CSV table of C-alpha atoms in Angstrom, one decimal:
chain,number,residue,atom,x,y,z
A,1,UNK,CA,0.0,0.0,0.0
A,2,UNK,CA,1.7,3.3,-1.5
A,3,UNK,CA,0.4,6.1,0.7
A,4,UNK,CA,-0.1,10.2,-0.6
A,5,UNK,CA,2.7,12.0,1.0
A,6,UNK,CA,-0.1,14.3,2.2
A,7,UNK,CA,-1.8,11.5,3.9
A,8,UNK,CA,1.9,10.6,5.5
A,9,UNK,CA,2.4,14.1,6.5
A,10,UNK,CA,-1.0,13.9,8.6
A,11,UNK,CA,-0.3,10.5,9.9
A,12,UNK,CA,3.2,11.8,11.0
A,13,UNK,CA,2.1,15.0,12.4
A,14,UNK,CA,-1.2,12.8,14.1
A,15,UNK,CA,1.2,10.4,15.6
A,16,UNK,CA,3.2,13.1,17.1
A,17,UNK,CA,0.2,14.4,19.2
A,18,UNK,CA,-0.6,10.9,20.4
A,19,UNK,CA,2.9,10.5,21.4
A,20,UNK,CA,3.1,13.9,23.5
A,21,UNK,CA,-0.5,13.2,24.9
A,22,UNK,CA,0.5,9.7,26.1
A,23,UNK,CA,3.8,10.7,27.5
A,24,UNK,CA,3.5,12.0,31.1
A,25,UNK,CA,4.6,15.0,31.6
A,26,UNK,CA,7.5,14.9,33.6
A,27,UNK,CA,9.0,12.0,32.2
A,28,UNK,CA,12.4,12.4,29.9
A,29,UNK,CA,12.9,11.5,26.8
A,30,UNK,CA,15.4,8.2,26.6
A,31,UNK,CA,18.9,8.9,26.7
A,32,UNK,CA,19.9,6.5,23.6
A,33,UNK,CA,16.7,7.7,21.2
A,34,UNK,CA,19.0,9.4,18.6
A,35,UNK,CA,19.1,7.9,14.8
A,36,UNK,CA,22.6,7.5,13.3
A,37,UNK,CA,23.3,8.0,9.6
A,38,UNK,CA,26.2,8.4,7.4
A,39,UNK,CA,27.3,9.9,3.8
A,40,UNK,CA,27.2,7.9,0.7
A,41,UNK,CA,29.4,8.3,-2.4
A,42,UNK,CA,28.1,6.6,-5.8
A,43,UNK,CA,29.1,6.3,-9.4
A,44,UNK,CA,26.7,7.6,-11.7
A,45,UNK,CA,24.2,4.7,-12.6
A,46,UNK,CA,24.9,2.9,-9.5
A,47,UNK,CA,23.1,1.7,-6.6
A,48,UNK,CA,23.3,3.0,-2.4
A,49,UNK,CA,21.9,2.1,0.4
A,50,UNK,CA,20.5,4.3,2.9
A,51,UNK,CA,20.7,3.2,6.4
A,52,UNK,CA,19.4,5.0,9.4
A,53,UNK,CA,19.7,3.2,13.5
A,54,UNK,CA,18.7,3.6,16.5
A,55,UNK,CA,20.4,1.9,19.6
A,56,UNK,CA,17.0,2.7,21.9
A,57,UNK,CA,14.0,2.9,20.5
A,58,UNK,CA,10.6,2.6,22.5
A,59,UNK,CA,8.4,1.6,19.2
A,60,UNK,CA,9.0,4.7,17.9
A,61,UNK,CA,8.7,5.2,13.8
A,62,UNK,CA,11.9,6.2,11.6
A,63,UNK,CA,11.0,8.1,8.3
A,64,UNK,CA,13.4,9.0,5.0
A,65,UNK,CA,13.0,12.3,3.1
A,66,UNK,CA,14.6,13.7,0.2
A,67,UNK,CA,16.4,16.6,-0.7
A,68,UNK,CA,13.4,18.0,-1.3
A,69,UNK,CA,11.6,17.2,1.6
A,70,UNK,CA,9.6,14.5,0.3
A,71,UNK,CA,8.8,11.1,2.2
A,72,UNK,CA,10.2,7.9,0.6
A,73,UNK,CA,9.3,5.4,3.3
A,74,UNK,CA,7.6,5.5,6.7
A,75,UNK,CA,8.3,2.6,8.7
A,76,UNK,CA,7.7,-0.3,5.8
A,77,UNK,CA,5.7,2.2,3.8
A,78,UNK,CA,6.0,3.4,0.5
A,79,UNK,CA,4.9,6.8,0.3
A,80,UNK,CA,6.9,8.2,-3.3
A,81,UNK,CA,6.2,6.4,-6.3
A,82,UNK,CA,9.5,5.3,-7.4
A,83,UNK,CA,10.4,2.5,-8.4
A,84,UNK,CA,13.8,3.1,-8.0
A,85,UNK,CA,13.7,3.0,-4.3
A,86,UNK,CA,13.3,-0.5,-2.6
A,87,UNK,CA,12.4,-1.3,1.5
A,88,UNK,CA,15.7,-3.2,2.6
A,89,UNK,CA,15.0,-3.4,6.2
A,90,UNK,CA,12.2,-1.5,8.7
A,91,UNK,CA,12.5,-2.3,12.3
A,92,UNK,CA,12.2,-0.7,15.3
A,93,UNK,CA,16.0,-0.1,15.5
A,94,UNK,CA,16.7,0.4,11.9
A,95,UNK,CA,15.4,1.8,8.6
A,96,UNK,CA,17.5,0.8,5.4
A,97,UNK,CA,16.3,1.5,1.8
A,98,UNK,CA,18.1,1.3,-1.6
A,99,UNK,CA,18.4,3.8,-4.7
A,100,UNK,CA,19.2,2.0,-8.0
A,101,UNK,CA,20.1,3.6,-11.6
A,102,UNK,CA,21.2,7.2,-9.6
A,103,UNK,CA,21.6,10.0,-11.9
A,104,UNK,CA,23.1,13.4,-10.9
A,105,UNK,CA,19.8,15.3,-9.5
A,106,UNK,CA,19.8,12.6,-7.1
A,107,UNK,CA,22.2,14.3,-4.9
A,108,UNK,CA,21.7,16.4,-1.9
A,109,UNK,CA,21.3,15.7,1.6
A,110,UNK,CA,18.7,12.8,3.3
A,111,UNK,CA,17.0,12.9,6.2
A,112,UNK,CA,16.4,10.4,8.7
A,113,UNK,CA,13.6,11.1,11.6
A,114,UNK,CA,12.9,9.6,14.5
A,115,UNK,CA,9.1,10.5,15.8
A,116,UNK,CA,9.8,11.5,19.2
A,117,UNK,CA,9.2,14.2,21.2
A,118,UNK,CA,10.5,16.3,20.5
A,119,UNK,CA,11.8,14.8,16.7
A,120,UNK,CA,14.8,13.9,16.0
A,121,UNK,CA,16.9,14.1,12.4
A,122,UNK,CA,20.1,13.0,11.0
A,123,UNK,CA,21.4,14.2,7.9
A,124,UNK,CA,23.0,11.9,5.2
A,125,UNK,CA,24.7,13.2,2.0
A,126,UNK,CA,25.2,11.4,-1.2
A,127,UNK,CA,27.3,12.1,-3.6
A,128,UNK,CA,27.2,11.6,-7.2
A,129,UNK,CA,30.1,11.0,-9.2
A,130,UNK,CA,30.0,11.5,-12.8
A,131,UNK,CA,31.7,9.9,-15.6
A,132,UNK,CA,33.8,11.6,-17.6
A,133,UNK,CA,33.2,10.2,-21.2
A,134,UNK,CA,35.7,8.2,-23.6
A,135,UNK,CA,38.6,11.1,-24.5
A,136,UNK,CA,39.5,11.5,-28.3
A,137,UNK,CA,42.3,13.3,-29.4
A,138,UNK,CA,42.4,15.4,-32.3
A,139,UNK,CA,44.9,18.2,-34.2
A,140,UNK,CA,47.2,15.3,-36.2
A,141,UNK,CA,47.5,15.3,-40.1
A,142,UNK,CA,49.1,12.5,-41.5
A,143,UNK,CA,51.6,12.7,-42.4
A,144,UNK,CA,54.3,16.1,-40.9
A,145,UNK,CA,57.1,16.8,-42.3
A,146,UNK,CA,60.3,17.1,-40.0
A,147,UNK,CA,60.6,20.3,-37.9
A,148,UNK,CA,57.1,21.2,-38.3
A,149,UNK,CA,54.7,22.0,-35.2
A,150,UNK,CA,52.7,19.5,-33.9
A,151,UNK,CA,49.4,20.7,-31.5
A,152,UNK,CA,47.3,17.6,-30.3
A,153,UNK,CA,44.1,18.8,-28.1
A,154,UNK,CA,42.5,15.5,-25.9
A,155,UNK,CA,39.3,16.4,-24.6
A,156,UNK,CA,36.2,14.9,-22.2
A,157,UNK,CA,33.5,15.6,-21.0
A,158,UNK,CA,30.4,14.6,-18.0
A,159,UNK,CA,33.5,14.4,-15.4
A,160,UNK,CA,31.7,15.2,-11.7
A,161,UNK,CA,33.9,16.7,-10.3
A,162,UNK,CA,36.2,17.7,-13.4
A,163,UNK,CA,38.9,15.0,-14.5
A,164,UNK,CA,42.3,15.0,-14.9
A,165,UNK,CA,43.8,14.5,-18.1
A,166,UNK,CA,47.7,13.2,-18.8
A,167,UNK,CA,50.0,12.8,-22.0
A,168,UNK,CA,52.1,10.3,-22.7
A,169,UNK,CA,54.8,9.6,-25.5
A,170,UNK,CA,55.5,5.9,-25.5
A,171,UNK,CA,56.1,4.7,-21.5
A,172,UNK,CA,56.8,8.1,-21.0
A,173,UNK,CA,54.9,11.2,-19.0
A,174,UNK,CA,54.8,14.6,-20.6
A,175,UNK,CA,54.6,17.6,-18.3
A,176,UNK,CA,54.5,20.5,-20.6
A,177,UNK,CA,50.8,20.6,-21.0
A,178,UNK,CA,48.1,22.9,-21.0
A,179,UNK,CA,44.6,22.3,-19.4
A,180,UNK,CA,41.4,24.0,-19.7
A,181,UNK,CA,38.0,23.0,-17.6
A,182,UNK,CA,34.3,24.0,-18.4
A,183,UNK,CA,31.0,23.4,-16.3
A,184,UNK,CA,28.7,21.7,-18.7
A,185,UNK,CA,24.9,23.0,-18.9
A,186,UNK,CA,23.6,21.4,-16.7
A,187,UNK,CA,25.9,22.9,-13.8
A,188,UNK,CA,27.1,19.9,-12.6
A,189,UNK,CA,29.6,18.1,-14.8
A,190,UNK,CA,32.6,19.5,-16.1
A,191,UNK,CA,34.5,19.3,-19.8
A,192,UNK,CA,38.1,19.3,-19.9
A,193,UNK,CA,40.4,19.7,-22.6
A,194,UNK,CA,44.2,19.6,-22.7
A,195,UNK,CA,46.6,21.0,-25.4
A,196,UNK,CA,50.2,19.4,-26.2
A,197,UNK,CA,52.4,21.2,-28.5
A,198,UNK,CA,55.9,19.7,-29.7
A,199,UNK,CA,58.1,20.0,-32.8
A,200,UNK,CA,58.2,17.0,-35.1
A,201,UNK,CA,61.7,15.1,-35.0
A,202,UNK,CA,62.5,11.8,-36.8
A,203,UNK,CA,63.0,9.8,-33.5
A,204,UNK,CA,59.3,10.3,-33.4
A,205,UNK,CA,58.5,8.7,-36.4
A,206,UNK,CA,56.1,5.6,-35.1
A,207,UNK,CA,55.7,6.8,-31.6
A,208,UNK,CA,52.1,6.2,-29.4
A,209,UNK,CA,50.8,9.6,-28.3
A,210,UNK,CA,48.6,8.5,-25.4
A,211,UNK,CA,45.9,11.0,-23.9
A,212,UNK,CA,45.3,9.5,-20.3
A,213,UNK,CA,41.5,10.6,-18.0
A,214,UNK,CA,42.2,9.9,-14.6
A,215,UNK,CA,38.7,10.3,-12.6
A,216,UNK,CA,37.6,9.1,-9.1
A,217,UNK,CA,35.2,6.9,-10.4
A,218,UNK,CA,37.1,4.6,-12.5
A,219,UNK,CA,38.2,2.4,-10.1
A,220,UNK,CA,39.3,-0.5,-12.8
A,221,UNK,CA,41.2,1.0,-15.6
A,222,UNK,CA,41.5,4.5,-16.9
A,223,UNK,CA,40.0,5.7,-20.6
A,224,UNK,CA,42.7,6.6,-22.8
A,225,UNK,CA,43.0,7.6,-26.4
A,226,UNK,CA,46.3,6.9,-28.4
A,227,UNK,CA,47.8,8.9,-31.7
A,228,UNK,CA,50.7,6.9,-33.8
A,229,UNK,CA,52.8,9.6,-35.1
A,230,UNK,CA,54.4,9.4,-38.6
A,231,UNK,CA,57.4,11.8,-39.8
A,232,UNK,CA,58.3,12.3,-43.3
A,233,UNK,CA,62.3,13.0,-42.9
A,234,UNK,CA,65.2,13.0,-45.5
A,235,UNK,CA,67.8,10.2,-45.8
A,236,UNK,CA,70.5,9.3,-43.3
A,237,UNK,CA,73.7,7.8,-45.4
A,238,UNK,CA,77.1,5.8,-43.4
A,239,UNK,CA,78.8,3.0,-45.7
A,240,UNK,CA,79.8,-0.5,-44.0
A,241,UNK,CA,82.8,-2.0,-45.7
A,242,UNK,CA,82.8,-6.0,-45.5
A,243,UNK,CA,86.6,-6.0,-43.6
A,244,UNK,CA,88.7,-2.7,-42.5
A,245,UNK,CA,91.8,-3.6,-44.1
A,246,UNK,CA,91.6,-4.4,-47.4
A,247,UNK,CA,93.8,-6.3,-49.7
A,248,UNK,CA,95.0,-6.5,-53.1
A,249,UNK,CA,93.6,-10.1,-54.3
A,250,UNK,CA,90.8,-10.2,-51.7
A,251,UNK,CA,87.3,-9.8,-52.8
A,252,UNK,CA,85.2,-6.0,-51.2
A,253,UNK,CA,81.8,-5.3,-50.1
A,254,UNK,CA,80.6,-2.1,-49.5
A,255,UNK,CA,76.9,-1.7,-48.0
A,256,UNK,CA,75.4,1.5,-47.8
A,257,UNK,CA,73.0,2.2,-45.2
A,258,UNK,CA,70.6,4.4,-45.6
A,259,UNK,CA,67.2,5.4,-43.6
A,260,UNK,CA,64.1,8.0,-44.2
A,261,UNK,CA,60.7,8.5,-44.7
A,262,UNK,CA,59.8,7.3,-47.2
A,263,UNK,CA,62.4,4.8,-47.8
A,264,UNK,CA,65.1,5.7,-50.1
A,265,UNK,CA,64.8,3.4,-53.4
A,266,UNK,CA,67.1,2.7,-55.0
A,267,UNK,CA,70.5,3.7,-53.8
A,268,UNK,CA,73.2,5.3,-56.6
A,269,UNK,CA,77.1,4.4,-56.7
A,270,UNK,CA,79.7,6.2,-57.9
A,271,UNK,CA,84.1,6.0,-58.1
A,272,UNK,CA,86.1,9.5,-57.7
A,273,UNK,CA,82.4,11.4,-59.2
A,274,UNK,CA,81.9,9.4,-61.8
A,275,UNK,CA,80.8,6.2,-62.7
A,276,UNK,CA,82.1,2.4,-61.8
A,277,UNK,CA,85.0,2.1,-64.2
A,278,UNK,CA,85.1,-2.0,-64.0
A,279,UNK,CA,81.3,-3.1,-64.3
A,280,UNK,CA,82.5,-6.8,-64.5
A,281,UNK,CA,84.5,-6.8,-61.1
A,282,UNK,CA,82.3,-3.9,-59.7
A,283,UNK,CA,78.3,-5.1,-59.6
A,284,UNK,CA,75.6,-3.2,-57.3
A,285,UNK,CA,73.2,-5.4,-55.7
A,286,UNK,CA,70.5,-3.2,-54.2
A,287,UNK,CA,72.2,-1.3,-51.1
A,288,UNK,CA,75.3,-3.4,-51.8
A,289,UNK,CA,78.6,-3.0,-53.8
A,290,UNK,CA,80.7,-5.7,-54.6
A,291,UNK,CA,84.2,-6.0,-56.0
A,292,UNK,CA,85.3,-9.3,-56.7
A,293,UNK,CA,89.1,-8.8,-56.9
A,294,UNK,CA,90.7,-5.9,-55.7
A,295,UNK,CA,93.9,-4.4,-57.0
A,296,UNK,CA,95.7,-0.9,-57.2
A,297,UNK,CA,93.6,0.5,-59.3
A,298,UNK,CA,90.8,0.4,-57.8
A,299,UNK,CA,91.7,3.0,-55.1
A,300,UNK,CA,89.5,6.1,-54.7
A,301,UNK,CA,86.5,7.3,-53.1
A,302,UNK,CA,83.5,5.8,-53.2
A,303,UNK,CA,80.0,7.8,-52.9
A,304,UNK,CA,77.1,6.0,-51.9
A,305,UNK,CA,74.0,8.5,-52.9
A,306,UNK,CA,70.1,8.0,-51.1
A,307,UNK,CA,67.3,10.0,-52.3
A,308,UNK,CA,63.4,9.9,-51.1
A,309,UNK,CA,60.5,12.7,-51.9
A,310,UNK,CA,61.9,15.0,-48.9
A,311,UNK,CA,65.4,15.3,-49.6
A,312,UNK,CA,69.1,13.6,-50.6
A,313,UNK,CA,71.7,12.9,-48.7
A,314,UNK,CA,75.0,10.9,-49.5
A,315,UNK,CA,78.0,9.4,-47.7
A,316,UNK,CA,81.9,8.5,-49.2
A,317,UNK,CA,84.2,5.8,-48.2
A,318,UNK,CA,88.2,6.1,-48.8
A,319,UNK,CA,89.2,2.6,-50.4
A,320,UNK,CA,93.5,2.0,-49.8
A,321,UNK,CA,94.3,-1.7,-50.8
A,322,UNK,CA,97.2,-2.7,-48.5
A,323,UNK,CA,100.2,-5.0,-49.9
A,324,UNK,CA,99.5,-9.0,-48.9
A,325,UNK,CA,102.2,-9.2,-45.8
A,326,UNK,CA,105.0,-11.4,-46.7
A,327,UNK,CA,105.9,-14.1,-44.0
A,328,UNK,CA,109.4,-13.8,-42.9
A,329,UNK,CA,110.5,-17.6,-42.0
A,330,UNK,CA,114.2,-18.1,-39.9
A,331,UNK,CA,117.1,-19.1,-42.0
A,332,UNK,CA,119.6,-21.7,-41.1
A,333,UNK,CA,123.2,-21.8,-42.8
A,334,UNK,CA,125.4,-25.4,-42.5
A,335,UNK,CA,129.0,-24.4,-42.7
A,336,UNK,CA,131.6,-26.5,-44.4
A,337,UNK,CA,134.5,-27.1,-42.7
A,338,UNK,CA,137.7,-27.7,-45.2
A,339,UNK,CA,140.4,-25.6,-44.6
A,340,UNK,CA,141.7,-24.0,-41.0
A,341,UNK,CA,139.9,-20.5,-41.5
A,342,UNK,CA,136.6,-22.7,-41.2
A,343,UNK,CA,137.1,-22.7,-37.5
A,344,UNK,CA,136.2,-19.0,-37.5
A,345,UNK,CA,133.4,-19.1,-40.0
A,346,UNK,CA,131.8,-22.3,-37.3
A,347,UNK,CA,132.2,-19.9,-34.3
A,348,UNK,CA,130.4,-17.1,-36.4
A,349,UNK,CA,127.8,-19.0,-37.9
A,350,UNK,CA,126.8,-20.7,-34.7
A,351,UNK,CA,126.4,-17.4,-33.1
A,352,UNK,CA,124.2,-16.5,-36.0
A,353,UNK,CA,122.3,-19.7,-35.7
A,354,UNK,CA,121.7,-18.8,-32.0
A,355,UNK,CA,121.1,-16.0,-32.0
A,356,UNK,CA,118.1,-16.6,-34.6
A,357,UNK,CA,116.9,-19.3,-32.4
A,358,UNK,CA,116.4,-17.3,-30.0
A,359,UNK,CA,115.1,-14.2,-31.1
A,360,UNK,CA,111.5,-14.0,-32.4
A,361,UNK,CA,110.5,-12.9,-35.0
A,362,UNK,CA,107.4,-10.5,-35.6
A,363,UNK,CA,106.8,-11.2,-38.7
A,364,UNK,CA,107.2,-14.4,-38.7
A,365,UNK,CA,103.4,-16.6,-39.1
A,366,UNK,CA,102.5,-18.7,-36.2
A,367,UNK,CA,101.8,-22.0,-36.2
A,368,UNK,CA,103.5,-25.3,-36.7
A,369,UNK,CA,105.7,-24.1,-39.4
A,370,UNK,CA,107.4,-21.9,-37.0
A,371,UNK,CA,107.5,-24.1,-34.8
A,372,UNK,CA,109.4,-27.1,-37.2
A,373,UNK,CA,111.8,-24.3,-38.5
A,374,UNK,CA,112.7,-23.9,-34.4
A,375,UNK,CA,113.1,-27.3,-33.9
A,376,UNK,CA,115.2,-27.7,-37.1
A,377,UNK,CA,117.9,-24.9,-36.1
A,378,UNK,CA,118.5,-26.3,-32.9
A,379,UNK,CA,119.4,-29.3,-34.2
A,380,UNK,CA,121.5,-27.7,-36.4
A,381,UNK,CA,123.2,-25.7,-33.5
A,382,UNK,CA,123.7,-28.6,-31.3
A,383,UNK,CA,125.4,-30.7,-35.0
A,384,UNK,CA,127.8,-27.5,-35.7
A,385,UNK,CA,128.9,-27.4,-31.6
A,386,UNK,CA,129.7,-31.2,-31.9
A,387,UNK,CA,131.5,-31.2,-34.8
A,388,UNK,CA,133.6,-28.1,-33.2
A,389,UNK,CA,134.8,-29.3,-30.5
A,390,UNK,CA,135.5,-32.8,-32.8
A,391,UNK,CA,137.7,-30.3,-34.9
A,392,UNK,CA,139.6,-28.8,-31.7
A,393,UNK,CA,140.1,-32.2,-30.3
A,394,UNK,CA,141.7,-33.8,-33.7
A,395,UNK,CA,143.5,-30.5,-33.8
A,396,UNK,CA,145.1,-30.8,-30.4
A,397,UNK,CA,146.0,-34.5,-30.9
A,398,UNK,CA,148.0,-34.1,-34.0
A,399,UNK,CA,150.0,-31.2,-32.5
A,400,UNK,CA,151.1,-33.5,-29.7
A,401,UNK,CA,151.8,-36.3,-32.0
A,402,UNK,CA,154.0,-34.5,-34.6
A,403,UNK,CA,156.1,-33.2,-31.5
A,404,UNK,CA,157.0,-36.4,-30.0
A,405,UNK,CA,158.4,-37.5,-33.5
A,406,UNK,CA,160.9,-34.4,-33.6
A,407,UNK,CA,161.9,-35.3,-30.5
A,408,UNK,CA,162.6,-39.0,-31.1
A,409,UNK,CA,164.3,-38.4,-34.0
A,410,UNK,CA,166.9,-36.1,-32.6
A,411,UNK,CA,168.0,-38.3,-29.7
A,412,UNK,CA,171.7,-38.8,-29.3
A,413,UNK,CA,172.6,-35.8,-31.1
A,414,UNK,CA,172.8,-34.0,-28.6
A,415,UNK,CA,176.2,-34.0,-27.9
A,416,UNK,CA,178.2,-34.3,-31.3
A,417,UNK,CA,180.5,-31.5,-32.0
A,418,UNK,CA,179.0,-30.8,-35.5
A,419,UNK,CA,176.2,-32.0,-38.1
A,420,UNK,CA,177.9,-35.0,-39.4
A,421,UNK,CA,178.9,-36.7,-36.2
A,422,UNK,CA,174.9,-36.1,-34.9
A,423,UNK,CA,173.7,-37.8,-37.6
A,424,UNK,CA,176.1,-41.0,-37.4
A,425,UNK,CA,175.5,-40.9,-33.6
A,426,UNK,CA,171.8,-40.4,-33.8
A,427,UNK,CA,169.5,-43.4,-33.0
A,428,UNK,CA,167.8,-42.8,-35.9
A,429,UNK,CA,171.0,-43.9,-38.7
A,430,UNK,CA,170.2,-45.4,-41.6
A,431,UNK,CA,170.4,-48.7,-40.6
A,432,UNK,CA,167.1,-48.0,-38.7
A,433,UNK,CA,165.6,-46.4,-41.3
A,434,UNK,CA,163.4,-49.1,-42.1
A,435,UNK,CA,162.1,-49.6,-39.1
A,436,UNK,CA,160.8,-45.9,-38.7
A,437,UNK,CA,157.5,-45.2,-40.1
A,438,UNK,CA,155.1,-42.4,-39.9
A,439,UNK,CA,151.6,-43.2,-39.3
A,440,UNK,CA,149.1,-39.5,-40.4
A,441,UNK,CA,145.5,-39.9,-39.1
């Protein structure tokens, strides 16, 4: 039963007199009659519950108003036709009724009455929270050239109370911004609009331009708009050469590498400002330049040239064939020994032969070829000091040999007055002759 708020006003104001005229006179009014309520925040579209208790209550009746004065519920009766508004609870300690689907003129403040004498309020306050709508960013014309000015304006609107709007480039926050709010029409939401103004560079080229509302009442994940950038930019030329050190005999590649918007296509080669002089050996392969044997001649400069609808640019590379290095392998020299001035060509040449074992040489390749030549001049070293000190030895023994036979020979001469007399008194007379004989090793 849905009662006429008139009706309810004279049943409250009726019940009010029977209340005084029962109470007695002197007695007080209980200490713990006093309802309790409390403020309410909401989303736009949402649904609150308003809840109003009392710790004492002597079968008193609890009643919700509006902002505008109006009865929604007396005890468990309706009295506004809404359907909106639902009984959650009526008892003599508590009063609890639900608002779905609120909308903006919704808030205000609610009362809660308690019918006693004399009556008693509490106030409750809900707030409405409105949404800001989906941001869209506008401003960009695909595509800007390099250097030119870029203005992006995000905007939203419905925000209660006004939003807050960010910009971001990529992962990251951009400060430099300028923000502008509006009160709508209907004086309770707010539009806001934010301006971002940069200059177009080429490390922008393909960057996210995100436009970020932040707003009380998205709890879950903020509404954001994005912008892909694109910059038109001239070429960027470097050349990449295959090895650094080039050689005569070896075969060249030179890659140039070039970037812009739009992509330069195709790339142009040219030798000392001209044009390849050796098409066979020289052949261009997209981006990439090829010589298949390299010699003296084909020393110069080499220009690499990109070109796109927004400009040229070009880049040169200084080709210097080096000489192939020529490994330097130790020597070993094997003296012959014939004749007595041998002995000083041994001592010489095995000082030599040392001296180029030992030292190492910086040019010389590495590896086990250097490694068998080492091994062969030692041997050769420790050959020429054995057959030196053989020489010396042999040497030494046929000095001493030849002396004893001078000595021998002249025994028992030693005493004759002349030559004549020596040699007849001399052991070794002719009629020993024969048995003398000289033995050379």
């Amino acid at each position: 039963m849905i009662l006429q708020p008139s009706a309810l006003l004279c049943l409250s104001s009726l019940w009010g007199v029977i209340v005084q005229a029962a109470s007695p006179r002197n007695k007080k009014p209980s200490q713990g009659q006093f309802p309790v309520t409390q403020n309410v925040t909401v989303v736009e579209g949402g649904t609150i519950n308003l809840t109003c208790r009392v710790d004492q209550n002597d079968n008193t009746s609890l009643q919700w108003s509006n902002p505008a004065q109006q009865t929604l519920y007396f005890d468990d009766k309706k009295a506004l036709r809404d359907n909106r508004i639902e009984l959650v609870r009526a008892s003599w300690h508590e009063l609890s009724i639900s608002i779905s689907d609120v909308s903006l003129s919704d808030e205000g403040q609610y009362t809660c009455s308690l019918f006693t004498m004399p009556v008693k309020t509490s106030k409750a306050y809900l707030m409405v929270l409105g949404v800001p709508e989906n941001p869209h960013i506008s401003g960009f014309t695909s595509p800007v050239m390099e250097g030119d000015t870029i203005q992006l304006t995000c905007k939203s609107s419905g925000s209660k109370p006004a939003a807050d709007i960010r910009w971001f480039k990529n992962d990251q926050e951009i400060t430099d911004v300028q923000k502008i709010q509006q009160q709508d029409s209907n004086g309770k939401t707010f539009t806001v609009t934010s301006s971002l103004v940069f200059q177009g560079d080429r490390k922008d080229d393909g960057a996210v331009i995100r436009c970020r509302v932040d707003h009380e009442s998205l709890t879950s994940t903020p509404q954001i708009a994005k912008q892909v950038l694109e910059i038109h930019y001239t070429p960027t030329v470097r050349i990449l050469p295959s090895t650094p050190l080039p050689q005569e005999g070896q075969p060249l590649i030179l890659i140039c590498e070039s970037k812009g918007k739009p992509l330069p296509e195709p790339v142009l080669w040219t030798k000392d400002g001209g044009e390849l002089p050796d098409p066979e050996r020289m052949t261009v392969n997209g981006r990439e330049l090829t010589i298949s044997f390299l010699n003296k001649t084909d020393n110069g400069t080499y220009r690499c040239e990109a070109t796109n609808s927004i400009g040229q640019s070009s880049a040169e590379y200084v080709l210097i064939i080096n000489d192939v290095p020529k490994p330097l392998f130790p020597t070993t020299i094997i003296p012959l020994f014939t004749s007595a001035t041998v002995k000083t060509n041994v001592a010489m040449s095995t000082r030599t032969t040392k001296s180029a074992f030992i030292t190492k040489d910086p040019n010389a390749l590495p590896g086990p070829v250097a490694t068998d030549h080492a091994l062969i001049g030692g041997v050769v070293a420790v050959v020429v000091f054995v057959t030196l000190c053989s020489i010396i030895l042999i040497g030494r023994y046929l000095a001493r040999h030849k002396g004893t036979y001078l000595t021998n020979e002249a025994k028992g001469a030693e005493d004759a007055p002349d030559a004549d007399t020596a040699i007849i008194n001399a052991e070794g007379s002719q009629v020993n002759a024969e048995e003398k004989k000289e033995y050379f090793i």
